[in-house]
PDB file of C-alpha atoms in Angstrom:
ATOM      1  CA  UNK A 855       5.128 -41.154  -9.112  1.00 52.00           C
ATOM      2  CA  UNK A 856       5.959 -40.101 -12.910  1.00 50.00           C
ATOM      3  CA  UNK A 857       6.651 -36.588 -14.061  1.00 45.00           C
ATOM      4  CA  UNK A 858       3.103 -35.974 -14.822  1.00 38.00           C
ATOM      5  CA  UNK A 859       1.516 -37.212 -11.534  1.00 42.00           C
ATOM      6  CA  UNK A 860       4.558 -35.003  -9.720  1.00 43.00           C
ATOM      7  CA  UNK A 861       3.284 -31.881 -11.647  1.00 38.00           C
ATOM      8  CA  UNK A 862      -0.519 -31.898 -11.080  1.00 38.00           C
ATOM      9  CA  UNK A 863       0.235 -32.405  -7.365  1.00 40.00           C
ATOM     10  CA  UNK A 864       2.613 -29.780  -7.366  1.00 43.00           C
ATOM     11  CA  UNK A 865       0.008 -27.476  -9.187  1.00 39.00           C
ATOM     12  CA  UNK A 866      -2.863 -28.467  -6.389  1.00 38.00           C
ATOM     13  CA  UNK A 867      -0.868 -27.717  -3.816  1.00 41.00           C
ATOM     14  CA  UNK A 868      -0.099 -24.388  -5.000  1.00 36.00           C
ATOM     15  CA  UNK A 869      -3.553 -24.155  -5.331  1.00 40.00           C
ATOM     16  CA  UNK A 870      -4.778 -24.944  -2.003  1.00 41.00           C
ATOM     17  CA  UNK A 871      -2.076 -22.077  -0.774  1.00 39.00           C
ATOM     18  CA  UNK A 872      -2.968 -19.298  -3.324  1.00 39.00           C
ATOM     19  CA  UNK A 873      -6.784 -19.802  -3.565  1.00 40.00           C
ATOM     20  CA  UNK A 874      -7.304 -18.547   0.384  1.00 42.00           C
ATOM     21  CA  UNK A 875      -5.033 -15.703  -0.146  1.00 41.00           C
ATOM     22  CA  UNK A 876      -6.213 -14.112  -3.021  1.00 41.00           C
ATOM     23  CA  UNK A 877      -9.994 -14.943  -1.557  1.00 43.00           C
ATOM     24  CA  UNK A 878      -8.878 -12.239   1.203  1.00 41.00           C
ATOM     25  CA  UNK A 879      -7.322 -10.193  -0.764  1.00 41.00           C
ATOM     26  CA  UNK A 880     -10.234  -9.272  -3.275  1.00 40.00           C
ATOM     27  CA  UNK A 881     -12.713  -9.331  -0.134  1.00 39.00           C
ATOM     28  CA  UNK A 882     -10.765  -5.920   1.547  1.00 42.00           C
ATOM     29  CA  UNK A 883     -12.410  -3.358   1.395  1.00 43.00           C
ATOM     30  CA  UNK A 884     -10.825   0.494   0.979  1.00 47.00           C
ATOM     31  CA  UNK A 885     -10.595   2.783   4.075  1.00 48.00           C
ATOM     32  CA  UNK A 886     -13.595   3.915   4.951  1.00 48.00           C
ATOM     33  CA  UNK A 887     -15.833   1.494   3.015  1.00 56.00           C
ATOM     34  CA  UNK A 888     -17.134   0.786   5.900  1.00 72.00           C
ATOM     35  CA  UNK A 889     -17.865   3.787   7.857  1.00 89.00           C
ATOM     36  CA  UNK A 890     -22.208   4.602   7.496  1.00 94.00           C
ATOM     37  CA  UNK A 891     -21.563   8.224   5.813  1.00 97.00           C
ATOM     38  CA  UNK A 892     -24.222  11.177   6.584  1.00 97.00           C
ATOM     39  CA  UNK A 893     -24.573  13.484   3.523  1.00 97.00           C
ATOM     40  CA  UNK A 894     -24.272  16.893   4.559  1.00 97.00           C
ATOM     41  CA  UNK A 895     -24.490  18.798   1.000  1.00 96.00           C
ATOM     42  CA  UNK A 896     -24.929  17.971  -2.545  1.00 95.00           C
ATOM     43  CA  UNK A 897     -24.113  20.075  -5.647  1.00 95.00           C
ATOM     44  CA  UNK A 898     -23.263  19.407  -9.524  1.00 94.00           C
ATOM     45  CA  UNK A 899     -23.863  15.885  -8.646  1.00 95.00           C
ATOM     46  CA  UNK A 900     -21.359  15.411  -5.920  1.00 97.00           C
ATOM     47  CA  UNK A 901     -21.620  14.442  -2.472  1.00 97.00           C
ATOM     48  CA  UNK A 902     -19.855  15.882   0.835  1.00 98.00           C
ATOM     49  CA  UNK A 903     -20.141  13.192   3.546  1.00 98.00           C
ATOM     50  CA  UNK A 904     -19.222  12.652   6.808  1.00 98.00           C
ATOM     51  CA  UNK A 905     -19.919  10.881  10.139  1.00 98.00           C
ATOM     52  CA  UNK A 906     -18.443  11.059  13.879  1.00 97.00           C
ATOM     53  CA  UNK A 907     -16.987   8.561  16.305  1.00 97.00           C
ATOM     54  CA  UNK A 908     -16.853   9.972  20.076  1.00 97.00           C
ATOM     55  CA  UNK A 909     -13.351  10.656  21.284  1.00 97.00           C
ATOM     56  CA  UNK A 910     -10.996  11.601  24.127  1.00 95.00           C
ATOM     57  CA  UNK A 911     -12.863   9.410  26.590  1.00 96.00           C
ATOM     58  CA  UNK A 912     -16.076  10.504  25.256  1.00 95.00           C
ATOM     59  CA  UNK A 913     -15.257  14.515  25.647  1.00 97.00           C
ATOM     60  CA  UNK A 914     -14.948  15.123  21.590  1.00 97.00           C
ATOM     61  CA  UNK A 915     -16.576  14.003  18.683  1.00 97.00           C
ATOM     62  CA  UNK A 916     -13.616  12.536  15.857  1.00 97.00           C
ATOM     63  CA  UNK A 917     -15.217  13.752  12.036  1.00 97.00           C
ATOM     64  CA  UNK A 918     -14.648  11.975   9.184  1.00 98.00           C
ATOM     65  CA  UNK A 919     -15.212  13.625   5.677  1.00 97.00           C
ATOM     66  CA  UNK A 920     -14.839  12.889   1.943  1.00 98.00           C
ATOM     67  CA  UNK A 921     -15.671  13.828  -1.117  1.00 98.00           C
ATOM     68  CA  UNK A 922     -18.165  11.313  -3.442  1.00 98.00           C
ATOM     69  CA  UNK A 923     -17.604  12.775  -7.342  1.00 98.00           C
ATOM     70  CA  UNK A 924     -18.360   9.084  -8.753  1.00 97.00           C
ATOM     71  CA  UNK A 925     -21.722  10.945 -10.353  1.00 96.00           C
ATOM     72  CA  UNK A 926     -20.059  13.947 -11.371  1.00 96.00           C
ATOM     73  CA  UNK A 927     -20.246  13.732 -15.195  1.00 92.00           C
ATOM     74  CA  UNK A 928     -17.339  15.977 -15.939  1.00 93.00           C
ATOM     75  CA  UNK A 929     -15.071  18.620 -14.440  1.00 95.00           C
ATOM     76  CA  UNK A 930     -14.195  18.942 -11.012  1.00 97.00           C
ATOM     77  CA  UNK A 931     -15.385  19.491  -7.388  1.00 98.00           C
ATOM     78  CA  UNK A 932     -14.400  20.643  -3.950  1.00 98.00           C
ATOM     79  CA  UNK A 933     -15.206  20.614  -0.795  1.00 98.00           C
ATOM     80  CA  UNK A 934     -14.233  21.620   2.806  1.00 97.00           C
ATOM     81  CA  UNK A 935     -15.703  21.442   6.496  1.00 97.00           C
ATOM     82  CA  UNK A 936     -14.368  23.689   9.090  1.00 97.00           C
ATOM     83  CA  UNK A 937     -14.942  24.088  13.299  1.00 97.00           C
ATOM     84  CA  UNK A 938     -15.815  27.332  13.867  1.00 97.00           C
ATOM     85  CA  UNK A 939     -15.561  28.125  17.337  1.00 96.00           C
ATOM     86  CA  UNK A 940     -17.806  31.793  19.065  1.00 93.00           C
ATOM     87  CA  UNK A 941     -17.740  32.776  15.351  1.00 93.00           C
ATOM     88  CA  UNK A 942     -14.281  32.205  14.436  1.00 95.00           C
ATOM     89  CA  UNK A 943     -13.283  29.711  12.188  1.00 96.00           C
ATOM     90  CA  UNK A 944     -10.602  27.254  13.583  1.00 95.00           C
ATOM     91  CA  UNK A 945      -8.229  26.068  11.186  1.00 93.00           C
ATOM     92  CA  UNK A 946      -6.428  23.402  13.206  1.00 94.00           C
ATOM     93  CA  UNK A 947      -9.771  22.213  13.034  1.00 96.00           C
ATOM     94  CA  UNK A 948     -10.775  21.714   8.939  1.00 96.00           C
ATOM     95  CA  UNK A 949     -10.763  19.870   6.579  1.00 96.00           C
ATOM     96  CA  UNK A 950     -10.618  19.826   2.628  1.00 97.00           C
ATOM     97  CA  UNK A 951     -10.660  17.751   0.085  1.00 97.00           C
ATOM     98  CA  UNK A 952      -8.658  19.679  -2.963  1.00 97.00           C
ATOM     99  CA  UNK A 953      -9.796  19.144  -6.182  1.00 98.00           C
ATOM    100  CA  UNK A 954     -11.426  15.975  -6.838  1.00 98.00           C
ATOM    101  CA  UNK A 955     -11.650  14.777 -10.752  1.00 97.00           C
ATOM    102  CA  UNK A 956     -15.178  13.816 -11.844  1.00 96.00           C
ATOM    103  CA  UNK A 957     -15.595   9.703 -11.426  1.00 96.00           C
ATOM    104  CA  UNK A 958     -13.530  10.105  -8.319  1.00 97.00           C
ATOM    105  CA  UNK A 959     -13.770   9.680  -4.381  1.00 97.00           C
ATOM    106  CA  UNK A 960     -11.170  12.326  -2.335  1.00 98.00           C
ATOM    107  CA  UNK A 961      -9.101  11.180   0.313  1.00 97.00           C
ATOM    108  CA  UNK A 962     -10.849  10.439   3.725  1.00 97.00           C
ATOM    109  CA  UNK A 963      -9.665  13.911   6.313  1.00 96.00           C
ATOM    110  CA  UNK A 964     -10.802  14.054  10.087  1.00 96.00           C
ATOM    111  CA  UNK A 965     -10.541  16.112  13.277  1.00 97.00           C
ATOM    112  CA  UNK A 966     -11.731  16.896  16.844  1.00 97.00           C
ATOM    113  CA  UNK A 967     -14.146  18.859  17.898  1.00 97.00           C
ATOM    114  CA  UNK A 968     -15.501  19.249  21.960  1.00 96.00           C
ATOM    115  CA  UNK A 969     -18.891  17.764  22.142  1.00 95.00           C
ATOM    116  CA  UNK A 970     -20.054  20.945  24.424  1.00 92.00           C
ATOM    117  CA  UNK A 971     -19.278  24.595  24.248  1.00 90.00           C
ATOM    118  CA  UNK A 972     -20.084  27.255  21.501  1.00 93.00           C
ATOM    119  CA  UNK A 973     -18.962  24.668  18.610  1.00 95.00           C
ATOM    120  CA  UNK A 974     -20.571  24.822  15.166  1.00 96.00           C
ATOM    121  CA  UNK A 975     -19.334  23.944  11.809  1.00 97.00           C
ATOM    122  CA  UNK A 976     -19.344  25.459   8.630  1.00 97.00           C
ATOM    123  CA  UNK A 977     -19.384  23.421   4.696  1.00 97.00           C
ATOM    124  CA  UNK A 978     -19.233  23.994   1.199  1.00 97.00           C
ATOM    125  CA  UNK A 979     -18.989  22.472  -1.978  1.00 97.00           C
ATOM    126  CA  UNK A 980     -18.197  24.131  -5.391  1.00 97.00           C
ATOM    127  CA  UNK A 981     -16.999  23.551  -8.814  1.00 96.00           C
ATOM    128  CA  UNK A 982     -15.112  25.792 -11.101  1.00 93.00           C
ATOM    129  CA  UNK A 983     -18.273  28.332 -11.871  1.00 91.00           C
ATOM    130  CA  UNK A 984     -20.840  27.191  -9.041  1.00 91.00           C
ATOM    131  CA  UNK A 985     -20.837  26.357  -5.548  1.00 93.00           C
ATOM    132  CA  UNK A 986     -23.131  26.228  -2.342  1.00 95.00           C
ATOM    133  CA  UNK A 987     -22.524  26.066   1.627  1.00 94.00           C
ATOM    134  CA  UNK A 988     -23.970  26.646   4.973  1.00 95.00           C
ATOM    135  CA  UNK A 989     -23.504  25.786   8.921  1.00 96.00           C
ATOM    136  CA  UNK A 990     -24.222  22.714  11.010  1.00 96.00           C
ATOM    137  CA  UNK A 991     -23.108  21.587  14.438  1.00 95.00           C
ATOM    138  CA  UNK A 992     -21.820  17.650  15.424  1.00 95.00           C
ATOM    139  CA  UNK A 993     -25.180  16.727  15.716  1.00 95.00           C
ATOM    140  CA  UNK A 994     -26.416  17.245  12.449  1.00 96.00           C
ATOM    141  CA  UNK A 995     -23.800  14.126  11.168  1.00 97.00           C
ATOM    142  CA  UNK A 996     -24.427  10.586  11.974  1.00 97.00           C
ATOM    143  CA  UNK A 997     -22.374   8.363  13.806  1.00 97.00           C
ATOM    144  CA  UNK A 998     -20.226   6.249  11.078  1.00 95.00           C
TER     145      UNK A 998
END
């Protein structure tokens, strides 16, 4: 073998190792990419999401949530969604976002709630100068 024949089967060969690897590596997709999201609000072009996966042996539903800005045109949103429990908000039990920047997706938050008992769950979503809200229960979100 010359010099040249040594270096094009040296280049295949490195190849034939890097081509599968970087295949897989563009083909991941980000946490919660796959996850079937329920919109529960929208407001100044964002979207609050979530979606459930039963828990505890089936006792508790596990609630995922985010925060879509990707349409948000400019400025920035937030959101949170709390378990409120005869009335009371529980705050071991909430989530929210922070600020998210327009053009942006917020961190993915869960928690537990008990699939029976006096459980409900209250939302919002707001800007800087606007904002809206309300209540739903576990069964208002889609499995993910």
């Amino acid at each position: 073998m010359n010099k040249l024949t040594r270096t094009a089967v040296g280049a295949l060969a490195v190849a034939a190792v890097i081509a599968p690897v970087s295949a897989s590596a563009t083909s991941a997709r980000p946490a919660g990419a796959a996850k079937h999201w329920t919109t529960i609000e929208t407001a100044l072009m964002a979207k609050q999401q979530a979606c459930k996966v039963s828990a505890n042996d089936g006792t508790a539903w596990k609630i995922f949530n985010r925060l879509d800005a990707r349409r948000v045109d400019r400025g920035r949103v937030a959101s949170y969604l709390t378990a409120v429990r005869n009335g009371e908000e529980v705050p071991s039990r909430s989530w929210s976002s922070g600020w998210v920047q327009h053009g942006h997706l917020s961190d993915v938050g869960t928690f537990r709630v008990p699939k029976n008992g006096p459980w409900t769950l209250t939302m919002a979503l707001y800007g800087d100068d606007a904002g809206t809200g309300g209540e739903l229960t576990a069964a208002d979100i889609g499995r993910c």
